[in-house]
Amino acid sequence: MSFIKNTWYAAMWSQNLPEDGMVHTTVIGELLVLYRDMNGLPVVLQDRCPHRFAPLHLGKLCAQKSRIQCGYHGLEFDNSGLCVHNPHSETIPSMAKVRAFKAVERHSLIWVWMGDSEPLENAIPDFSLFSEVGTNRISRRESIELEVNYQLMTDNLLDLSHVSFLHDGVLGHAGMVRGEITVEQDGSTLHVKRSSPNVAPPGMFDLLYKRNGLPVDFWADMRWNAPACMLNNAGVCQPGSDRSAGISLLGAHILTPISEFRTMYHFAAARFDENVRRNADDERFIFEQVSNLRRYAFEEQDEPMVLAQQTAQIAAGGLGVLKPVLLNIDAGPMRARRLLEELRQIADSSESEDA
Ligand code: FES
Ligand SMILES: [Fe+2]
């Protein structure tokens, strides 16, 4: 499977990259070690020593975090990946270097540019509303590792008709199944919008809204940017009224491929519910419930279904072998797949791709 290389991938939430010490992860098959330099800026290196390929995260940081020392035989590399110290001799072999990746901390995430071309900082999708810290407007920022291909999970997120079945009683219900769907493209950004007027409020939105179960207009507008960075504006309002008079929840759904069949799913939600008054304890309780419900839906409902869907395709020869029957609800996922392929050819046209 080939992945786009010349693009930004969210490696992790900022909160998971400590001030001191190292963490490691894998992005599109590349083993990475991450740490912060003495100024707190993220450093990302290939997590494989060029000597005998020990993972560098098993070593230690030294020289005030300007070097990383391999834990096996002590070669030291600076933050650009060059070997600057060989404890066994005065000679440093010219091949003694590790690859350094451009990294940027933005919107409370650590983004890594995985290709060789010049990184485009303005190409990082806008998740600025997740930059807030210390407010109770942002849910827990969480990450779970899924044993599924990231494009299958993208299909799941760009076709939210499944909430009526897979998330019945939590994020949706049978009464919402006939939604109106529109797909719009703005440059390389895709918007997949779904609305269900005059329906009973889905469970989580009833919790956030008036908790009276009366009908609402429901919407879910998903923004997609390559490779799999999504922002869902979902909400409810009184039937026929302006959306601004209701409440909305903006959900970050960012999928970072680890390998063909493993994906890191980063998610969080920001709420906009100023139209509902609550006391502080009630607010905290409700948003803790929202965090729990979302995690339950993604981990206990989406992942098992997508994994089973993947297993069925692998049994038939692999992903992409079977030709699916297409429904109107597939318009968003199909457009995203086409756009991703176009962008992949443009972004990586000068590079050889992963096999
Ligand atoms: S494996 Fe790193 S110095 Fe030997
Ligand atoms: Fe889902």
Short mmCIF file of C-alpha atoms and ligand atoms in Angstrom, two decimals:
data_model
loop_
_atom_site.label_atom_id
_atom_site.label_comp_id
_atom_site.label_asym_id
_atom_site.label_seq_id
_atom_site.Cartn_x
_atom_site.Cartn_y
_atom_site.Cartn_z
CA MET A 1 0.00 0.00 0.00
CA SER A 2 1.27 3.48 -0.77
CA PHE A 3 0.79 6.49 1.45
CA ILE A 4 1.18 10.16 0.60
CA LYS A 5 4.58 11.22 1.90
CA ASN A 6 4.68 14.92 1.14
CA THR A 7 2.00 15.89 3.60
CA TRP A 8 1.50 16.55 7.32
CA TYR A 9 0.53 13.73 9.65
CA ALA A 10 -0.61 14.28 13.22
CA ALA A 11 1.82 12.12 15.19
CA MET A 12 0.22 12.74 18.59
CA TRP A 13 -1.51 15.26 20.82
CA SER A 14 0.94 17.80 22.26
CA GLN A 15 0.01 16.65 25.76
CA ASN A 16 1.64 13.28 25.00
CA LEU A 17 5.04 14.72 24.10
CA PRO A 18 6.66 15.37 27.49
CA GLU A 19 8.98 18.27 28.32
CA ASP A 20 11.69 15.73 29.14
CA GLY A 21 12.17 12.25 27.81
CA MET A 22 11.32 10.53 24.56
CA VAL A 23 8.31 8.85 23.06
CA HIS A 24 8.09 6.71 19.98
CA THR A 25 5.43 6.00 17.41
CA THR A 26 5.05 4.81 13.82
CA VAL A 27 3.67 6.90 10.97
CA ILE A 28 3.13 5.38 7.48
CA GLY A 29 5.52 2.59 8.38
CA GLU A 30 8.35 4.86 9.60
CA LEU A 31 9.53 4.27 13.16
CA LEU A 32 9.88 7.67 14.82
CA VAL A 33 11.37 8.90 18.09
CA LEU A 34 10.08 12.24 19.34
CA TYR A 35 11.30 14.61 22.04
CA ARG A 36 11.53 18.31 22.80
CA ASP A 37 14.75 20.30 22.49
CA MET A 38 15.93 22.73 25.16
CA ASN A 39 13.49 25.34 23.77
CA GLY A 40 10.57 22.95 23.95
CA LEU A 41 10.39 22.55 20.17
CA PRO A 42 9.57 19.08 18.86
CA VAL A 43 12.33 16.97 17.33
CA VAL A 44 11.43 13.93 15.24
CA LEU A 45 14.06 11.45 14.11
CA GLN A 46 13.94 8.03 12.57
CA ASP A 47 13.87 5.62 15.49
CA ARG A 48 16.61 3.35 14.15
CA CYS A 49 20.32 3.67 14.78
CA PRO A 50 22.35 3.24 11.56
CA HIS A 51 24.90 1.04 13.37
CA ARG A 52 22.99 -2.09 14.26
CA PHE A 53 19.51 -0.66 14.03
CA ALA A 54 18.66 -0.42 17.71
CA PRO A 55 15.67 1.86 18.37
CA LEU A 56 17.02 5.21 19.53
CA HIS A 57 14.21 5.68 22.04
CA LEU A 58 15.97 3.00 24.13
CA GLY A 59 18.89 5.41 24.57
CA LYS A 60 18.91 8.78 26.29
CA LEU A 61 18.99 12.50 25.61
CA CYS A 62 22.21 14.31 26.45
CA ALA A 63 24.02 17.66 26.01
CA GLN A 64 20.93 19.55 27.19
CA LYS A 65 18.67 17.72 24.80
CA SER A 66 20.76 18.69 21.79
CA ARG A 67 21.79 15.05 21.25
CA ILE A 68 20.35 11.58 21.46
CA GLN A 69 22.64 8.74 22.50
CA CYS A 70 22.02 5.23 21.22
CA GLY A 71 21.49 2.88 24.16
CA TYR A 72 23.36 -0.02 22.53
CA HIS A 73 26.90 1.21 21.70
CA GLY A 74 26.69 4.92 22.44
CA LEU A 75 26.77 6.71 19.09
CA GLU A 76 25.41 10.24 19.56
CA PHE A 77 23.29 12.14 17.03
CA ASP A 78 22.40 15.81 17.02
CA ASN A 79 18.85 17.02 16.51
CA SER A 80 19.35 17.13 12.75
CA GLY A 81 20.23 13.41 12.82
CA LEU A 82 23.97 13.74 12.19
CA CYS A 83 26.29 11.52 14.21
CA VAL A 84 28.48 13.90 16.21
CA HIS A 85 30.17 11.50 18.63
CA ASN A 86 31.59 8.00 18.31
CA PRO A 87 32.82 6.82 21.72
CA HIS A 88 34.87 3.99 20.14
CA SER A 89 37.17 6.05 17.91
CA GLU A 90 37.90 9.52 16.57
CA THR A 91 36.35 8.59 13.25
CA ILE A 92 32.68 9.09 12.41
CA PRO A 93 31.59 7.10 9.34
CA SER A 94 29.91 9.31 6.75
CA MET A 95 26.87 7.04 6.70
CA ALA A 96 26.35 7.48 10.43
CA LYS A 97 23.21 9.60 10.37
CA VAL A 98 19.53 9.18 10.94
CA ARG A 99 16.76 10.86 9.05
CA ALA A 100 15.24 13.95 10.66
CA PHE A 101 11.65 14.90 9.92
CA LYS A 102 10.26 18.42 9.99
CA ALA A 103 7.88 18.77 12.93
CA VAL A 104 5.53 21.56 13.99
CA GLU A 105 3.40 21.91 17.11
CA ARG A 106 0.06 23.41 16.17
CA HIS A 107 -3.55 23.25 17.39
CA SER A 108 -2.41 21.09 20.34
CA LEU A 109 -1.03 18.42 18.00
CA ILE A 110 2.47 17.45 16.84
CA TRP A 111 2.50 17.41 13.03
CA VAL A 112 5.24 15.65 11.07
CA TRP A 113 6.05 16.13 7.38
CA MET A 114 6.92 12.68 6.08
CA GLY A 115 8.26 13.51 2.61
CA ASP A 116 11.45 14.97 1.19
CA SER A 117 9.98 18.06 -0.44
CA GLU A 118 9.88 21.43 1.33
CA PRO A 119 7.17 21.37 4.05
CA LEU A 120 4.23 23.69 3.48
CA GLU A 121 3.30 25.02 6.93
CA ASN A 122 0.07 26.58 5.71
CA ALA A 123 -1.05 23.14 4.55
CA ILE A 124 -1.74 22.02 8.14
CA PRO A 125 -5.54 21.77 8.40
CA ASP A 126 -7.19 24.22 10.76
CA PHE A 127 -7.94 22.66 14.13
CA SER A 128 -7.25 25.92 15.96
CA LEU A 129 -10.26 25.64 18.21
CA PHE A 130 -8.52 22.71 19.89
CA SER A 131 -5.62 24.96 20.91
CA GLU A 132 -7.47 26.12 24.00
CA VAL A 133 -6.13 24.80 27.28
CA GLY A 134 -7.64 25.07 30.74
CA THR A 135 -11.22 25.52 29.54
CA ASN A 136 -14.08 23.10 29.97
CA ARG A 137 -15.12 23.62 26.37
CA ILE A 138 -12.73 20.98 25.03
CA SER A 139 -13.30 17.31 25.81
CA ARG A 140 -10.50 14.90 26.61
CA ARG A 141 -7.99 14.74 23.77
CA GLU A 142 -7.62 11.04 23.15
CA SER A 143 -5.93 8.59 20.82
CA ILE A 144 -6.73 4.95 20.22
CA GLU A 145 -4.93 2.47 18.04
CA LEU A 146 -7.21 0.70 15.57
CA GLU A 147 -6.38 -2.54 13.79
CA VAL A 148 -7.89 -1.24 10.57
CA ASN A 149 -6.86 0.52 7.39
CA TYR A 150 -7.25 4.29 7.65
CA GLN A 151 -9.27 4.58 4.45
CA LEU A 152 -11.94 2.22 5.75
CA MET A 153 -12.19 4.39 8.82
CA THR A 154 -12.35 7.50 6.62
CA ASP A 155 -15.26 5.92 4.73
CA ASN A 156 -16.95 5.41 8.07
CA LEU A 157 -16.55 9.05 9.08
CA LEU A 158 -17.59 10.50 5.73
CA ASP A 159 -20.79 8.48 5.67
CA LEU A 160 -22.57 9.25 8.91
CA SER A 161 -25.73 7.43 7.87
CA HIS A 162 -24.32 4.56 9.92
CA VAL A 163 -25.18 6.37 13.17
CA SER A 164 -28.79 5.22 12.72
CA PHE A 165 -27.74 1.58 12.92
CA LEU A 166 -24.32 1.16 14.46
CA HIS A 167 -24.73 3.93 17.05
CA ASP A 168 -28.48 3.54 17.61
CA GLY A 169 -29.37 5.18 20.92
CA VAL A 170 -25.98 6.85 21.34
CA LEU A 171 -25.17 9.10 18.36
CA GLY A 172 -28.21 8.36 16.23
CA HIS A 173 -31.44 6.40 15.81
CA ALA A 174 -33.60 4.88 13.08
CA GLY A 175 -35.67 8.05 12.68
CA MET A 176 -32.65 9.88 11.23
CA VAL A 177 -31.89 7.45 8.44
CA ARG A 178 -33.29 9.56 5.58
CA GLY A 179 -30.91 12.47 5.77
CA GLU A 180 -30.22 14.97 3.04
CA ILE A 181 -26.61 14.66 1.83
CA THR A 182 -24.51 17.18 -0.06
CA VAL A 183 -20.85 16.93 -1.08
CA GLU A 184 -18.92 20.11 -1.85
CA GLN A 185 -15.30 20.58 -2.80
CA ASP A 186 -13.41 23.77 -2.02
CA GLY A 187 -9.91 23.45 -3.44
CA SER A 188 -8.50 20.33 -1.83
CA THR A 189 -10.98 20.47 1.06
CA LEU A 190 -14.10 18.38 0.98
CA HIS A 191 -17.33 19.07 2.87
CA VAL A 192 -19.80 16.23 3.33
CA LYS A 193 -22.99 17.57 4.86
CA ARG A 194 -25.90 15.66 6.23
CA SER A 195 -29.08 17.01 7.76
CA SER A 196 -32.15 15.41 9.29
CA PRO A 197 -34.96 17.89 9.98
CA ASN A 198 -37.54 17.42 12.70
CA VAL A 199 -36.29 14.23 14.32
CA ALA A 200 -36.02 13.07 17.91
CA PRO A 201 -32.65 14.26 19.30
CA PRO A 202 -29.91 11.60 19.21
CA GLY A 203 -28.96 10.48 22.73
CA MET A 204 -25.75 12.46 23.11
CA PHE A 205 -27.34 15.65 21.77
CA ASP A 206 -30.32 15.30 24.05
CA LEU A 207 -27.83 15.19 26.91
CA LEU A 208 -26.18 18.38 25.67
CA TYR A 209 -29.35 20.24 24.67
CA LYS A 210 -32.60 20.55 26.55
CA ARG A 211 -33.02 16.97 27.72
CA ASN A 212 -36.72 16.98 26.91
CA GLY A 213 -36.64 14.59 23.95
CA LEU A 214 -38.68 16.95 21.76
CA PRO A 215 -37.94 17.03 18.00
CA VAL A 216 -34.97 18.96 16.67
CA ASP A 217 -33.30 19.70 13.38
CA PHE A 218 -30.04 17.73 13.33
CA TRP A 219 -27.00 18.38 11.18
CA ALA A 220 -23.53 16.89 10.74
CA ASP A 221 -21.11 18.70 8.42
CA MET A 222 -17.83 16.86 8.01
CA ARG A 223 -14.78 18.67 6.63
CA TRP A 224 -12.07 16.45 5.14
CA ASN A 225 -8.47 17.23 4.29
CA ALA A 226 -5.89 14.77 3.00
CA PRO A 227 -4.74 12.36 4.08
CA ALA A 228 -7.44 11.78 6.72
CA CYS A 229 -7.95 14.88 8.87
CA MET A 230 -11.60 15.51 9.59
CA LEU A 231 -13.61 18.04 11.56
CA ASN A 232 -17.28 17.35 12.18
CA ASN A 233 -19.65 20.18 13.02
CA ALA A 234 -22.69 18.39 14.41
CA GLY A 235 -25.56 19.93 16.27
CA VAL A 236 -29.24 20.36 16.95
CA CYS A 237 -31.65 23.29 17.07
CA GLN A 238 -35.38 23.83 17.34
CA PRO A 239 -37.10 22.65 14.14
CA GLY A 240 -37.08 25.43 11.57
CA SER A 241 -34.93 27.78 13.63
CA ASP A 242 -31.47 29.14 12.91
CA ARG A 243 -28.60 26.79 13.78
CA SER A 244 -26.97 29.52 15.84
CA ALA A 245 -29.86 29.24 18.31
CA GLY A 246 -29.05 25.58 18.96
CA ILE A 247 -25.96 23.79 20.20
CA SER A 248 -23.12 22.23 18.29
CA LEU A 249 -20.21 19.95 18.90
CA LEU A 250 -17.11 20.19 16.75
CA GLY A 251 -15.32 16.88 16.66
CA ALA A 252 -11.74 16.40 15.50
CA HIS A 253 -11.32 13.01 13.84
CA ILE A 254 -7.72 12.65 12.72
CA LEU A 255 -6.52 9.33 11.36
CA THR A 256 -2.81 8.71 11.12
CA PRO A 257 -1.83 5.49 9.34
CA ILE A 258 0.67 3.38 11.26
CA SER A 259 0.78 0.70 8.58
CA GLU A 260 -1.63 -0.77 6.09
CA PHE A 261 -3.82 -2.36 8.74
CA ARG A 262 -3.13 -0.18 11.76
CA THR A 263 -4.27 3.39 12.35
CA MET A 264 -3.89 5.88 15.19
CA TYR A 265 -7.20 7.67 15.74
CA HIS A 266 -6.84 11.05 17.44
CA PHE A 267 -10.11 12.60 18.55
CA ALA A 268 -11.53 15.36 20.71
CA ALA A 269 -14.62 17.55 20.75
CA ALA A 270 -15.22 21.24 21.33
CA ARG A 271 -18.71 22.28 22.31
CA PHE A 272 -20.67 25.39 21.46
CA ASP A 273 -23.69 25.32 23.70
CA GLU A 274 -23.93 28.82 25.07
CA ASN A 275 -27.66 28.66 24.48
CA VAL A 276 -28.04 26.19 27.34
CA ARG A 277 -27.37 27.36 30.89
CA ARG A 278 -25.96 24.96 33.48
CA ASN A 279 -24.04 25.16 36.71
CA ALA A 280 -20.31 24.29 36.67
CA ASP A 281 -20.69 20.80 38.19
CA ASP A 282 -23.39 19.90 35.70
CA GLU A 283 -21.18 21.17 32.86
CA ARG A 284 -18.24 19.03 33.94
CA PHE A 285 -20.42 15.97 34.43
CA ILE A 286 -22.12 16.33 31.06
CA PHE A 287 -18.92 16.79 29.15
CA GLU A 288 -17.31 13.82 30.89
CA GLN A 289 -20.35 11.83 29.74
CA VAL A 290 -19.89 13.15 26.20
CA SER A 291 -16.22 12.10 26.20
CA ASN A 292 -17.19 8.64 27.47
CA LEU A 293 -19.98 8.19 24.92
CA ARG A 294 -17.78 9.21 22.01
CA ARG A 295 -14.97 6.90 23.03
CA TYR A 296 -17.44 4.05 23.51
CA ALA A 297 -18.93 4.65 20.05
CA PHE A 298 -15.56 4.73 18.29
CA GLU A 299 -13.88 1.93 20.20
CA GLU A 300 -16.74 -0.48 20.88
CA GLN A 301 -18.97 0.13 17.86
CA ASP A 302 -17.03 1.58 14.90
CA GLU A 303 -13.79 -0.38 15.25
CA PRO A 304 -15.31 -3.89 15.54
CA MET A 305 -17.54 -3.27 12.51
CA VAL A 306 -14.76 -1.80 10.36
CA LEU A 307 -12.40 -4.58 11.43
CA ALA A 308 -14.97 -7.21 10.44
CA GLN A 309 -15.54 -5.41 7.13
CA GLN A 310 -11.77 -5.43 6.56
CA THR A 311 -11.47 -9.13 7.45
CA ALA A 312 -14.21 -10.00 4.97
CA GLN A 313 -12.33 -8.19 2.20
CA ILE A 314 -8.97 -9.71 3.07
CA ALA A 315 -10.59 -13.16 2.89
CA ALA A 316 -11.68 -12.27 -0.65
CA GLY A 317 -8.16 -11.32 -1.74
CA GLY A 318 -7.42 -7.94 -0.15
CA LEU A 319 -8.67 -4.39 0.12
CA GLY A 320 -9.85 -2.99 -3.19
CA VAL A 321 -10.36 -6.41 -4.80
CA LEU A 322 -14.13 -6.55 -4.36
CA LYS A 323 -16.26 -3.94 -6.10
CA PRO A 324 -18.85 -2.53 -3.69
CA VAL A 325 -22.48 -1.85 -4.51
CA LEU A 326 -22.77 1.92 -4.33
CA LEU A 327 -25.58 3.84 -2.61
CA ASN A 328 -26.28 7.58 -2.42
CA ILE A 329 -24.71 7.60 1.06
CA ASP A 330 -21.34 6.71 -0.50
CA ALA A 331 -20.96 10.02 -2.35
CA GLY A 332 -18.68 11.55 0.32
CA PRO A 333 -16.34 8.57 0.80
CA MET A 334 -16.04 8.02 -2.96
CA ARG A 335 -15.17 11.67 -3.61
CA ALA A 336 -12.57 11.64 -0.84
CA ARG A 337 -10.92 8.52 -2.22
CA ARG A 338 -10.70 10.06 -5.69
CA LEU A 339 -9.34 13.33 -4.33
CA LEU A 340 -6.80 11.55 -2.16
CA GLU A 341 -5.51 9.63 -5.17
CA GLU A 342 -5.21 12.84 -7.21
CA LEU A 343 -3.41 14.60 -4.38
CA ARG A 344 -1.12 11.62 -3.87
CA GLN A 345 -0.02 11.75 -7.48
CA ILE A 346 0.64 15.49 -7.29
CA ALA A 347 2.28 15.50 -3.85
CA ASP A 348 4.62 12.61 -4.46
CA SER A 349 5.16 12.89 -8.20
CA SER A 350 8.88 13.50 -7.68
CA GLU A 351 9.34 10.65 -5.23
CA SER A 352 9.27 6.92 -5.51
CA GLU A 353 6.46 5.59 -3.37
CA ASP A 354 6.34 2.93 -0.71
CA ALA A 355 5.57 -0.48 -2.03
S1 FES B 1 23.17 0.06 17.48
FE1 FES B 1 23.38 2.16 17.95
S2 FES B 1 25.44 2.43 18.43
FE2 FES B 1 25.26 0.32 17.94
FE FE B 2 -19.26 5.82 13.83
#
